[in-house]
Phi, psi and omega in degrees: 000125176250159189230122180275129170255170186301345180261012181057030174255131186274124172243137183293137183288329184262162180044079178297338178299325182289351181271359179293154179283118177244104181283155167068017171077020183283133180271099193289322185289324183288317182284333171292324176294323177291321178296318176301323180280346182273339185291125182282126182104356174288155176064040178254152174238146174239152179271126186233166173303344184245022176108184179288131185224155185276133178282115172244115183283112187225049176217049177292333182300322183280320176192144171285178177253153177278152182250139171314305195291324178292314182298312179305312186297315181302311181309304185282325191240354181244305182299324170303339184256003188294140170191159169300129186260009167300340174226128173258023182286328179276164182298321182293310188293326177298309177301317182298317177299325177297328183288315184297314177299324177290326176297323173294317182294325177296316178298321184299313184292322182281333180258014181043058177269162170235199178286356172272359180258148174237148185242117176245124172275119191213138167051214188264339191179202181289334179303318179294315184295326175293307171309315174309305184298318176301322180280321177302333178256017172053043192289317175311308186297325182295321179300314184290327177291319180294321179298312183300322170293329187294315190293309178310309180306307168316313180297319183294319177292323171296315182305312188289325186286344174254022181291332180307323181285354174257010182051051169221132184304125182293135173210094191268317188232171190284345181260014175271134179300332181292346185289332181278311188282339185223065182294327179290320176293325176291315176295331177302307176310302180301315181295334178289313185293318169303320182294313191288344183233036184302310188292317184291323180290318174298322172301318174296318175301321172298329180284320176300322170302310188294321186269335197232340186241357181256125186231156185259107177261009181245133179227166173263126177274182190297336180268005173091009181257158183275137178230144174259118192286337183281327181249355178061032176248145184252142184230149184289322180211171181297329182300317181294327174292327179301316178302315181299325178301334181283347189281156181292327182301317178298309186296320176304312184298318178302313180298333188277340191248153177292170175292159179249175179055225185294332186282355179304329183267355190271307181070020181245143172220120177273107175243358180206172177296324183293319181292332178287324178290331174300316171303309180305306180301344178247029190297328181298334182286351178276356185278114175302137176242131181239122177261134177231157169268164176283003177259011187296148168291147182303332170302317185279356175254317181296317189300318182287320179299310183301339180281345178097356174304153172288112182258132176240123181265134171251128185253218184249162188266192184292333179277002185065032183249157172296140192272081184292334180290320175297316171313304173313310179300319178289330177290332177293317183304318182256032182295337181279349187277134193289322186245107180241121178235132171254114178242110187231154183275143179284310183228130180294125175278006176263325197225345179084001185287137181261141175266153171274092192291332178285316175297324175294317171300315184302310186296317181292318181293309180310326182277003181075024180251187180247153188242111167247155183222133179262098185261029182299313176281323187274336184309310186298343185237332184255164171283148174230129182233106178291333189224049176182183184270138175247111185299331182293342177303325184263002178256314185269002186233163175286097180248134176302157186291328177295344182243028178282163193295319183296331190266354185289140173272168184294324182293319179294317177304320183290347179267007187275010176287160180252136175282330177204150178212132181225137181209172185253092180309333180304345178276001184272161168297123176086012186272334179321136173074045171240166179262169167297157176235133177234129178237131179202154175293134186288341183284350188264354185276126180236015176263103180245340186290318174208164181294167178284331167238118187269160181160177176296160182082353186233026179240147165274314184197132189227130177235186178296331190243356178212164169213144180235122184264147166309132180279330190298128176299309178300325178283315187277349177263009173242067183298157178083187174283116177299147172277089182300317182297321172294320172305318185285324180290322168301321174289330177290321182283330169302315178298322190286318177301318183275006162298325183276137165302121178306336179285323180294318174302320182290320182283333174294318177303317181298315184298306182303320184300315188299316182298316178294310182300316181300331180274311189291324179299344179260007176264117188284342187247014180249132188236116187278146165272147178114156186288331182219082177300332180267025180278121190278344190264351183287167172292132195285078171245129180231115169255137195207157159241151179248117177268127180235106186061238188277342191236168179251163178277128176312134182303310181299327173297321178296321179297314182289323176293321179299325173292307187278336172269338192228343181083010190275132182256117185234192180226139175236155171131206177275001189033044171057034165226066186299322183293312178299316187298320183289318181302306179310318185273002184050040183281132176286161175306324182292313183295326177299325179297309182297321186281326176301313191292323187286318181297314182298318188286003171112020174236078184293345185294341181277348182307119172295141176191201187214170169256135183240136165234136182247133177266086185287149186290355175268359173288150177277162174300323179297317179295321181299314183288330176294322176292328178285327170310315187294318181296314190284330173299312186288334176292317183276326191241353188300324189294335181295337185275349189304324181302332183275009180237146169242156189232161172243123181296322189284341179246336181084009178287136174246144182212141181299150178301127170057037183291129178303127186274067169275135179206166181257131184247134181285330173308337177283004185288128173210162179300335182263349193236072185240004182285163181296132180282119181263006180290332186250315189231146180226131172288131173272146179275359174222155176287163173298124190233169183306318178292326173304317179303314179283330178299314187277344170288321174296324177301322177293320177291334182282328174291328175293318177296325180268008187302308183305315180291319170303324177302312182289333173295312182287320181260334185067219178267359185279143177220133175259135182277087184290323178303337180297319183286351183247020187291319177294334183253009189295333177297341186245358183282114181269346195241164181279147170255165176301325184277353171290339186242345181308308187288339177280321195304308191289323180290323179288333179287326179290343175272324186262356189299319185298305182297323179293315179298327175292321186290311178306309181300320182292326179296317189292317185290324174299321179289336187278321187277319187246353189085196186288120182267095185292342181276346178260008180292135181081012186287334183298324179290315183277006176292121188299319185307309183296313187294308183305314182296317174309307180295321180297323176287325179295319181297317180303308190285324176281341189068015177236164179269130176267117186285119183268058173241154182251095178294165181288331172201176179302316180301331183280328179298325193263358180299150183277356166288149186308125185294346182285340181289341182257001181296141176210162190271353182131155182290131185268110182240162179282158175304146182315308186291348183294328180298324183290322181305322185284332187257357180279133182247125184286141181305131181081003173292159179285158188283341181287355180263001181290129184296161185299323189281359173258345186294342179294346168273359184259152177289178174295329177288330174304318177298312186304314186287315184278334182291129178286108184216128184283354174275071184292330185293329178283338171292317180301320181294327176286313184284323181242075179295158183272135188276127183298142179312313182306328179280311185296325181294322181291315172299312180310323182294312184294324184294327186282314187294313187262005175050054184288320187235131178250167179299129176090353185290151170250108196256124183257112179264132182280109179250116175270337188105356178281177185291331184282312185286318177296326177287325184305309183309307172301322173296313178287328174302317182300305183297325178295327180286329196247338186285148185282349175265158173256141183202156178252155180238133166227167183234138173232133172240138175264117175260105180283008173062051168263142180304322183279348175264125182232079182273006183305323178303342186295327192298306187297329184289309181297319178306326176299336185265357170090020189251140175299138172235143179230130185241109186254120185242125188214131177298062189301306191298321175303315174301319173314310177293330175282315190282334190260107178264325178279142181289341173281348176295140180273115185287330176302316177296312178303313185296315183301310185292322182289329174294312179300329183289315175300319177304316190287316183298316176306312190290315173309308188290330184257006175061054164253136181254348179228138181249128177255119182242161199256028179285140183246184187298323180300317182298315181294321173296324174293325178291327180291309181299320178297314181301310182296295188305319191253340182242349184062031180244145170265087182225157169204183181286142183264152186281333179197123188202159176265129192274174186311316186292345177076008184251357182226142169253141179242137187236157178228089179289345181266020189298333179263000185256147179275158183297326185294339172298322179282325176306310178294324185285312188296324182285319181290327182265359177064041180293139183282082183288144182243124176283132174270102177262088185277127178297332177296339181249020181275314193291328174208150179302147177270176183297317170312326184280328184295322185285328173304314190293315182299319185285324178300319175299322181285330180291327177296325175279322176237099189294338175269023188298309185292326179296323172299316179293329177296313178297324183289326192272354187298317177298325186282321176300332178273347180080024179282334184237127169215024179066022182075006186280159176286138181298137175236179188296306197192166174233111179232122184245000000 
């Protein structure tokens, strides 16, 4: 059956999952079903005081669930190869280390890292990563250094003020008039002070050198090799770098350049006592400043606060949005401070709200600061881009007008990189039992004397009196025996996340949010946390409190009730977001101090907090509705069950009376006793379905009907006066106690028992007559007769009015402003299908009609093409960037010398998506426009069908340039596995021949007579050395030649250009580079890389090396010299 919508798009009325936008041919329904079946612990039943219930996991924000597929893969393919990796001589150790390297390689690919970034596996999660980050940048030591400078400054001021006692004229600072009139006396005063404090001053000089003058010039490049950033020289291992450090050339280069990393803003160099006193006079500038939002997780706040740094919290503006303007003002206020750090949560773990991480990065980098981001909540669901702009940040978040995507300058876009990102892989699907992950820019690391965590595996040489540590950040910061299994699991969970299209997760979240908000907004006494609870673009995290008259149900009691009545696993507490929680509750400093004093005294039950549920994208619609049924039930009837529960004042926990203490003990493990313990959990033969939803909801109502009898059985005539123990603290007690409801319960039950029984009977009749009425499920909760009677009796018994308003948030409820100002009837949401209508694009529609929430899947160029913008000139400049004169003149020289292009030629460019071939397109477009001859240009891409190579975005980009584009796909890698029998065969050589053949075929088919390839001078020099070393021949790639068949010419216009020119050009013009990640090239660097390193070392000694090689190779490029060998098509290594 079809339903016609107002956009004339036919949507199936059934199976809403199939209506989701599925890019790349992903079958969402099938994948969701696979996910559910793959989760360990899915389809479980649990035994509770109210009977057997389905286990519905709704706490993915705290931790994910293990997956059968990942655990089986680790068991079968990782565990057998496990060994200690401190020595890689053996087969097992070598494979174990490869697992760790590959896991980091996967992270680099999916988080868009480059050679400037290091990835460190550390501890148990984000908390460990943040602590390690603080140690790596030496923040606590820098604060101590500031404090010592402050003391020295105070002592000097005091010394100068008391100088009359020494019969020396006072002259404290450079702006004192006596400094000019009495320089000798001033110098004498300073010299005397220095003399009296010599040991302390020398110690501070050493600390300054350690904290601000010692730098790490060693980085790991994209091939996993070591590179000296100051000398641009590459090394096989760290030992070679250590030798390099002793060379005069390295020391000379260090003297030539300015300080790097954080010290680039300091500008101090202590060479004398006078220089040191200049540092003392500017001591305030050495105090580190850290900016935080009030939404931060406790881990991201406490680490920085405990270092002693100055912490500035940024709140919300008048419109209740994050105050970006205030952050800018604060960075200006602390402009003189050398170290400014912004450490922000990307997604709130309390409410799911997203922050505009790119806008925050721009603000911090414009102020000369660092931008760190906590992705513990966001990484399992959102894209993370370490070195670029995320367009969805400007669509899905509350972005100020000055930071809209259209208004950003190119310079601002270049500032969207992140200095550090940290997250917890255990929060991913399949993630339990993984370490934390820290990704950071190597330039910010200032700890060189020893690692942040010392231990085995990170030392070069140790004696009784000395220790020498590895300099590579990634290697030295993972002390001890690495957790290889956890590292492998991290790689697998990242791959598992990216099996799903990111657009699917985003769209699924929208759908879930709309479904949830439309239900929760109708519950008058359930109050949500967050500034915009009805925001559809957030991660579906809902924290709430349930109010019954003047007090709330304790969040731990709500969690216990959700578990016991419905089997739902939720989270209670401040959820590690105390600052945001206090803001949401509108607690004054005085109230917080009272609560703090009470909690610290041993009454943790007073700790303010919330109940949190997470509607994960893997939950089915039936499970989502079941959770909503449960929340609605507990909101209306939950308080009635309080007499059956007891609490612990010291922990705040709630527990059913005389609950059976069943548990699974590790000590029960024996060879004969390995079976699953069925006393707590039972595996169900079928998944949770719609009919189960009604079944378990009816079961909860049956427990409600028999509740009065149950209470009498459990309590008898005995009653506990709970309020006595809270007499001294009753003025700050915000939660209900069991005896608050005991007297009311029996009276209310006598009133509602008849109605509830009648409604249940009616529902059973409906099921019998018409089958399960899905639309009627949960209608008992919504039955107006029961609801009105219940609310009326609560009001009567408590003697106070229950306000039936729905505030925007808890903060609004508790605000001192008149609550009537915040009254609303409930969040108005659109019909469920309208979400799909907004994101569905009619076949054949133009790109400018693509909705905003889909633009995050497009490239930067896509946005330029589709956006309706009057500034057509800026579009043109992005699509057709200006080619630097240095490139055009060098290419022009080669074109002229080798006569590469003739009038009337049809040139086909081989495009891989890399910087060289992408630059070649724009270079030839330049010459087509300015050259006196006429020639045509086309583009071809060869797809070897590698999983890691995704060239599809190139098509839209090339077509936007107005060029013909040909996409040739062939299973080259699969053929290589079948064809290559000899272990010595080179897969690179095989792939090169196959690609060349496909390009030739395309050129002949499309009537092109010239093929242009993107090899540059570096490639030709490397080929020359490889040919000499391995074949004994003077040969390299020719600049212009005719293939053996005689019908095609191959040219290399970039033969005279250095590779670095195209790196710079691609970076400056933001070319949409596609990385080619060939799995065959991953495990070990190939011969070409080794030769590249050799040439890099020689060029450092002889700067004119490539100029000489160019002159020597011109005859070889022309094909005039080949050692008498028969001329061949090409040489590719």
